[in-house]
PDB file of C-alpha atoms in Angstrom:
ATOM      1  CA  UNK A  72      32.905 -10.865   6.186  1.00 49.00           C
ATOM      2  CA  UNK A  73      32.379 -14.727   5.491  1.00 48.00           C
ATOM      3  CA  UNK A  74      30.474 -14.755   8.423  1.00 46.00           C
ATOM      4  CA  UNK A  75      27.999 -12.217   7.303  1.00 42.00           C
ATOM      5  CA  UNK A  76      27.791 -13.569   3.977  1.00 40.00           C
ATOM      6  CA  UNK A  77      27.448 -17.412   5.652  1.00 38.00           C
ATOM      7  CA  UNK A  78      24.758 -15.801   7.520  1.00 41.00           C
ATOM      8  CA  UNK A  79      22.568 -14.092   4.735  1.00 42.00           C
ATOM      9  CA  UNK A  80      22.803 -17.522   2.882  1.00 41.00           C
ATOM     10  CA  UNK A  81      20.912 -19.294   5.655  1.00 40.00           C
ATOM     11  CA  UNK A  82      18.773 -16.639   5.935  1.00 43.00           C
ATOM     12  CA  UNK A  83      17.509 -16.952   2.318  1.00 43.00           C
ATOM     13  CA  UNK A  84      17.894 -20.884   2.517  1.00 40.00           C
ATOM     14  CA  UNK A  85      15.628 -20.664   5.354  1.00 48.00           C
ATOM     15  CA  UNK A  86      12.707 -17.697   4.627  1.00 53.00           C
ATOM     16  CA  UNK A  87      13.117 -18.503   0.639  1.00 83.00           C
ATOM     17  CA  UNK A  88      13.308 -15.314  -1.060  1.00 95.00           C
ATOM     18  CA  UNK A  89      11.844 -11.707   1.358  1.00 97.00           C
ATOM     19  CA  UNK A  90      11.343  -9.955  -2.154  1.00 97.00           C
ATOM     20  CA  UNK A  91       9.649 -12.421  -3.749  1.00 97.00           C
ATOM     21  CA  UNK A  92       7.554 -13.838  -1.377  1.00 97.00           C
ATOM     22  CA  UNK A  93       6.152  -9.938  -0.429  1.00 98.00           C
ATOM     23  CA  UNK A  94       5.782  -9.487  -4.517  1.00 98.00           C
ATOM     24  CA  UNK A  95       3.734 -12.891  -4.224  1.00 97.00           C
ATOM     25  CA  UNK A  96       1.210 -11.554  -1.313  1.00 98.00           C
ATOM     26  CA  UNK A  97       0.857  -8.394  -3.140  1.00 98.00           C
ATOM     27  CA  UNK A  98      -0.125 -10.033  -6.711  1.00 98.00           C
ATOM     28  CA  UNK A  99      -2.492 -12.392  -4.004  1.00 98.00           C
ATOM     29  CA  UNK A 100      -4.452  -9.719  -2.163  1.00 97.00           C
ATOM     30  CA  UNK A 101      -4.639  -7.629  -5.989  1.00 97.00           C
ATOM     31  CA  UNK A 102      -6.714 -10.908  -7.489  1.00 98.00           C
ATOM     32  CA  UNK A 103      -9.044 -10.910  -4.668  1.00 97.00           C
ATOM     33  CA  UNK A 104      -9.473  -7.018  -5.162  1.00 96.00           C
ATOM     34  CA  UNK A 105     -10.500  -7.785  -8.310  1.00 96.00           C
ATOM     35  CA  UNK A 106     -12.498 -10.677  -7.525  1.00 97.00           C
ATOM     36  CA  UNK A 107     -14.240  -8.393  -4.816  1.00 96.00           C
ATOM     37  CA  UNK A 108     -13.256 -10.634  -2.118  1.00 97.00           C
ATOM     38  CA  UNK A 109     -12.771  -8.936   0.961  1.00 96.00           C
ATOM     39  CA  UNK A 110     -11.175 -11.568   2.665  1.00 97.00           C
ATOM     40  CA  UNK A 111      -8.406 -12.896   0.627  1.00 97.00           C
ATOM     41  CA  UNK A 112      -7.806  -8.682  -0.659  1.00 97.00           C
ATOM     42  CA  UNK A 113      -6.549  -8.255   3.482  1.00 97.00           C
ATOM     43  CA  UNK A 114      -5.460 -11.481   4.247  1.00 97.00           C
ATOM     44  CA  UNK A 115      -1.596 -10.488   4.371  1.00 97.00           C
ATOM     45  CA  UNK A 116      -2.505  -7.356   6.628  1.00 97.00           C
ATOM     46  CA  UNK A 117      -1.462  -8.146  10.266  1.00 97.00           C
ATOM     47  CA  UNK A 118      -4.046  -7.257  13.030  1.00 96.00           C
ATOM     48  CA  UNK A 119      -3.038  -4.120  13.810  1.00 96.00           C
ATOM     49  CA  UNK A 120      -2.569  -2.435  10.474  1.00 97.00           C
ATOM     50  CA  UNK A 121      -2.522   1.132   9.806  1.00 96.00           C
ATOM     51  CA  UNK A 122      -2.709   3.085   6.411  1.00 95.00           C
ATOM     52  CA  UNK A 123      -1.320   7.001   6.017  1.00 93.00           C
ATOM     53  CA  UNK A 124      -2.969   8.100   3.445  1.00 88.00           C
ATOM     54  CA  UNK A 125      -0.887  11.416   1.290  1.00 84.00           C
ATOM     55  CA  UNK A 126      -3.356  14.107   3.330  1.00 83.00           C
ATOM     56  CA  UNK A 127      -2.454  12.395   6.477  1.00 87.00           C
ATOM     57  CA  UNK A 128      -5.673  10.928   7.813  1.00 89.00           C
ATOM     58  CA  UNK A 129      -5.298   7.907   9.561  1.00 93.00           C
ATOM     59  CA  UNK A 130      -6.782   4.618   9.040  1.00 94.00           C
ATOM     60  CA  UNK A 131      -7.309   0.944  11.168  1.00 95.00           C
ATOM     61  CA  UNK A 132      -7.947  -2.235   9.272  1.00 96.00           C
ATOM     62  CA  UNK A 133     -11.304  -2.183  10.783  1.00 96.00           C
ATOM     63  CA  UNK A 134     -11.386   1.395   8.602  1.00 95.00           C
ATOM     64  CA  UNK A 135      -9.978   0.232   5.255  1.00 93.00           C
ATOM     65  CA  UNK A 136     -12.021  -3.310   5.713  1.00 96.00           C
ATOM     66  CA  UNK A 137     -15.619  -0.810   5.588  1.00 95.00           C
ATOM     67  CA  UNK A 138     -13.554   1.448   2.807  1.00 92.00           C
ATOM     68  CA  UNK A 139     -13.149  -1.738   1.396  1.00 94.00           C
ATOM     69  CA  UNK A 140     -16.812  -2.953   1.624  1.00 95.00           C
ATOM     70  CA  UNK A 141     -18.110   0.121   0.070  1.00 93.00           C
ATOM     71  CA  UNK A 142     -15.427  -0.330  -2.582  1.00 90.00           C
ATOM     72  CA  UNK A 143     -16.887  -3.387  -4.010  1.00 92.00           C
ATOM     73  CA  UNK A 144     -20.724  -1.982  -3.512  1.00 91.00           C
ATOM     74  CA  UNK A 145     -20.196   0.753  -5.660  1.00 89.00           C
ATOM     75  CA  UNK A 146     -17.738  -0.068  -8.648  1.00 90.00           C
ATOM     76  CA  UNK A 147     -16.886  -2.621 -11.140  1.00 92.00           C
ATOM     77  CA  UNK A 148     -15.039  -3.981 -13.159  1.00 93.00           C
ATOM     78  CA  UNK A 149     -11.715  -3.400 -10.727  1.00 94.00           C
ATOM     79  CA  UNK A 150      -7.734  -3.889 -11.864  1.00 96.00           C
ATOM     80  CA  UNK A 151      -5.450  -3.381  -9.326  1.00 96.00           C
ATOM     81  CA  UNK A 152      -1.532  -4.474  -9.760  1.00 97.00           C
ATOM     82  CA  UNK A 153       1.352  -3.606  -7.925  1.00 97.00           C
ATOM     83  CA  UNK A 154       4.899  -3.264  -8.287  1.00 98.00           C
ATOM     84  CA  UNK A 155       8.126  -3.511  -5.988  1.00 98.00           C
ATOM     85  CA  UNK A 156      10.041  -0.311  -6.580  1.00 97.00           C
ATOM     86  CA  UNK A 157      12.340  -0.565  -3.257  1.00 97.00           C
ATOM     87  CA  UNK A 158      13.108  -3.086  -1.198  1.00 97.00           C
ATOM     88  CA  UNK A 159      15.074  -3.040   2.291  1.00 97.00           C
ATOM     89  CA  UNK A 160      15.380  -6.038   4.461  1.00 97.00           C
ATOM     90  CA  UNK A 161      16.701  -5.298   8.094  1.00 96.00           C
ATOM     91  CA  UNK A 162      16.529  -9.249  10.331  1.00 95.00           C
ATOM     92  CA  UNK A 163      12.383 -10.154   9.762  1.00 96.00           C
ATOM     93  CA  UNK A 164      11.174  -6.413   8.740  1.00 97.00           C
ATOM     94  CA  UNK A 165      10.857  -5.736   5.454  1.00 98.00           C
ATOM     95  CA  UNK A 166      10.561  -1.715   4.166  1.00 97.00           C
ATOM     96  CA  UNK A 167       9.024  -1.949   1.031  1.00 98.00           C
ATOM     97  CA  UNK A 168       8.038   1.270  -1.899  1.00 97.00           C
ATOM     98  CA  UNK A 169       5.404   0.030  -3.879  1.00 98.00           C
ATOM     99  CA  UNK A 170       4.144   1.847  -7.413  1.00 97.00           C
ATOM    100  CA  UNK A 171       0.538   0.295  -7.333  1.00 97.00           C
ATOM    101  CA  UNK A 172      -2.625   1.123 -10.154  1.00 95.00           C
ATOM    102  CA  UNK A 173      -5.774   0.358  -9.887  1.00 94.00           C
ATOM    103  CA  UNK A 174      -8.597   1.092 -12.566  1.00 94.00           C
ATOM    104  CA  UNK A 175     -12.277   0.714 -11.665  1.00 93.00           C
ATOM    105  CA  UNK A 176     -14.926   2.450 -13.144  1.00 90.00           C
ATOM    106  CA  UNK A 177     -17.119   4.697 -10.030  1.00 87.00           C
ATOM    107  CA  UNK A 178     -20.856   5.644 -10.019  1.00 84.00           C
ATOM    108  CA  UNK A 179     -20.965   8.149 -12.910  1.00 78.00           C
ATOM    109  CA  UNK A 180     -23.327  12.318 -11.931  1.00 74.00           C
ATOM    110  CA  UNK A 181     -26.096  10.877 -13.459  1.00 78.00           C
ATOM    111  CA  UNK A 182     -28.234   8.044 -11.633  1.00 80.00           C
ATOM    112  CA  UNK A 183     -27.150   4.426 -12.635  1.00 80.00           C
ATOM    113  CA  UNK A 184     -24.528   5.381 -14.911  1.00 83.00           C
ATOM    114  CA  UNK A 185     -20.431   4.572 -14.339  1.00 85.00           C
ATOM    115  CA  UNK A 186     -17.249   6.700 -15.245  1.00 87.00           C
ATOM    116  CA  UNK A 187     -13.718   5.429 -15.294  1.00 90.00           C
ATOM    117  CA  UNK A 188     -11.524   6.023 -12.634  1.00 90.00           C
ATOM    118  CA  UNK A 189      -7.200   5.507 -12.769  1.00 92.00           C
ATOM    119  CA  UNK A 190      -4.874   6.070  -9.470  1.00 92.00           C
ATOM    120  CA  UNK A 191      -1.783   5.284  -8.999  1.00 94.00           C
ATOM    121  CA  UNK A 192      -0.498   5.412  -5.751  1.00 93.00           C
ATOM    122  CA  UNK A 193       3.407   4.962  -4.260  1.00 96.00           C
ATOM    123  CA  UNK A 194       3.257   3.848  -1.003  1.00 96.00           C
ATOM    124  CA  UNK A 195       6.332   3.174   1.512  1.00 97.00           C
ATOM    125  CA  UNK A 196       5.507  -0.450   3.191  1.00 97.00           C
ATOM    126  CA  UNK A 197       6.878  -2.486   6.459  1.00 98.00           C
ATOM    127  CA  UNK A 198       6.102  -5.848   6.603  1.00 98.00           C
ATOM    128  CA  UNK A 199       7.147  -8.021   9.272  1.00 98.00           C
ATOM    129  CA  UNK A 200       7.824 -12.076   9.212  1.00 97.00           C
ATOM    130  CA  UNK A 201       5.290 -14.099  11.172  1.00 96.00           C
ATOM    131  CA  UNK A 202       4.538 -18.175  11.666  1.00 94.00           C
ATOM    132  CA  UNK A 203       2.095 -16.841   8.861  1.00 91.00           C
ATOM    133  CA  UNK A 204       4.439 -15.679   6.290  1.00 96.00           C
ATOM    134  CA  UNK A 205       5.143 -11.772   5.909  1.00 98.00           C
ATOM    135  CA  UNK A 206       2.353  -9.524   7.169  1.00 98.00           C
ATOM    136  CA  UNK A 207       1.692  -5.727   6.700  1.00 98.00           C
ATOM    137  CA  UNK A 208       1.883  -4.031   9.121  1.00 97.00           C
ATOM    138  CA  UNK A 209       1.635  -0.281   7.757  1.00 97.00           C
ATOM    139  CA  UNK A 210       1.360   1.391   5.120  1.00 97.00           C
ATOM    140  CA  UNK A 211       2.266   5.491   4.377  1.00 96.00           C
ATOM    141  CA  UNK A 212       1.077   6.685   0.688  1.00 94.00           C
ATOM    142  CA  UNK A 213       3.621   9.303  -0.533  1.00 94.00           C
ATOM    143  CA  UNK A 214       1.954  10.433  -3.143  1.00 91.00           C
ATOM    144  CA  UNK A 215      -1.028   9.922  -5.216  1.00 87.00           C
ATOM    145  CA  UNK A 216      -2.617  10.720  -8.855  1.00 87.00           C
ATOM    146  CA  UNK A 217      -5.806   9.987  -9.652  1.00 82.00           C
ATOM    147  CA  UNK A 218      -7.776  10.671 -13.245  1.00 76.00           C
ATOM    148  CA  UNK A 219     -11.433  10.249 -12.805  1.00 67.00           C
ATOM    149  CA  UNK A 220     -13.533  12.158 -15.594  1.00 59.00           C
ATOM    150  CA  UNK A 221     -10.524  13.378 -17.480  1.00 59.00           C
ATOM    151  CA  UNK A 222      -9.659  15.284 -14.432  1.00 60.00           C
ATOM    152  CA  UNK A 223      -6.285  14.414 -12.769  1.00 58.00           C
ATOM    153  CA  UNK A 224      -6.071  14.844  -8.800  1.00 55.00           C
ATOM    154  CA  UNK A 225      -3.228  14.923  -7.432  1.00 54.00           C
ATOM    155  CA  UNK A 226      -1.739  14.151  -3.677  1.00 52.00           C
ATOM    156  CA  UNK A 227       2.424  14.043  -2.272  1.00 51.00           C
ATOM    157  CA  UNK A 228       3.628  13.904   1.244  1.00 53.00           C
ATOM    158  CA  UNK A 229       5.431  15.280   2.782  1.00 50.00           C
ATOM    159  CA  UNK A 230       8.918  14.751   4.925  1.00 48.00           C
ATOM    160  CA  UNK A 231       8.867  11.070   6.528  1.00 49.00           C
ATOM    161  CA  UNK A 232       9.441   9.947  10.303  1.00 49.00           C
ATOM    162  CA  UNK A 233      10.009   6.656  10.683  1.00 50.00           C
ATOM    163  CA  UNK A 234       8.809   4.945  13.789  1.00 51.00           C
ATOM    164  CA  UNK A 235      10.336   2.689  15.273  1.00 53.00           C
ATOM    165  CA  UNK A 236       9.961   0.069  18.330  1.00 56.00           C
ATOM    166  CA  UNK A 237      12.803  -1.952  19.727  1.00 59.00           C
ATOM    167  CA  UNK A 238      14.892  -0.134  17.441  1.00 57.00           C
ATOM    168  CA  UNK A 239      13.144  -1.562  14.166  1.00 55.00           C
ATOM    169  CA  UNK A 240      10.901   0.156  12.033  1.00 54.00           C
ATOM    170  CA  UNK A 241       7.196  -0.078  12.394  1.00 50.00           C
ATOM    171  CA  UNK A 242       5.628   3.085  10.445  1.00 49.00           C
ATOM    172  CA  UNK A 243       5.957   5.999   8.777  1.00 47.00           C
ATOM    173  CA  UNK A 244       4.480   9.253   9.967  1.00 47.00           C
ATOM    174  CA  UNK A 245       4.017  11.972   7.252  1.00 48.00           C
ATOM    175  CA  UNK A 246       1.994  15.218   5.852  1.00 46.00           C
ATOM    176  CA  UNK A 247       0.671  16.241   2.979  1.00 44.00           C
ATOM    177  CA  UNK A 248       3.146  18.802   1.163  1.00 44.00           C
ATOM    178  CA  UNK A 249       1.000  19.586  -2.029  1.00 45.00           C
ATOM    179  CA  UNK A 250      -1.851  19.702  -3.487  1.00 45.00           C
ATOM    180  CA  UNK A 251      -2.999  19.848  -7.247  1.00 47.00           C
ATOM    181  CA  UNK A 252      -5.698  19.647  -9.018  1.00 47.00           C
ATOM    182  CA  UNK A 253      -5.925  20.176 -12.640  1.00 50.00           C
ATOM    183  CA  UNK A 254      -3.531  23.536 -13.177  1.00 49.00           C
ATOM    184  CA  UNK A 255      -4.150  24.431  -9.148  1.00 51.00           C
ATOM    185  CA  UNK A 256      -0.781  23.232  -6.789  1.00 47.00           C
ATOM    186  CA  UNK A 257      -1.591  24.736  -3.391  1.00 44.00           C
ATOM    187  CA  UNK A 258       1.598  24.380  -1.226  1.00 42.00           C
ATOM    188  CA  UNK A 259       0.656  23.109   2.298  1.00 41.00           C
ATOM    189  CA  UNK A 260       3.763  22.860   4.569  1.00 35.00           C
TER     190      UNK A 260
END
């Protein structure tokens, strides 16, 4: 028991506080996102990053980069914040549940107009400690809630399956379980 405590203390001393370091990475990415700085907003992503939406769609880092470029072209007054709600450390791998809030003006129905849009996402992210610091290797949206033009849209992920490589979690796989739009709810699984 004493050896485990000593090992944990030495790990924190050598690496610092992983929770604080990863939260700082989210904060840096959000500030870059608000400045519409594409490179800065993706600086903490590993080259092999993978994203799964609550709808089950899969995206690579290259596809995410293209999506962000379009967001920056189309949207204005972007505000972003992220808060870690759950944290689990397994050696050099951290599994994080994060709540993300985004507000922006999106193109409106009429040409030249903008409409406020808000979203709240809950994601399960996997971070890996590298010589370059903590890098985000995968993100799976567990739930999405958006409000645009006063209309609420919700999606929630179904059962999760952890994908492991050499015993370490590297990704989460999910399928959408329920889709809500306004007062209508459709169970998909």
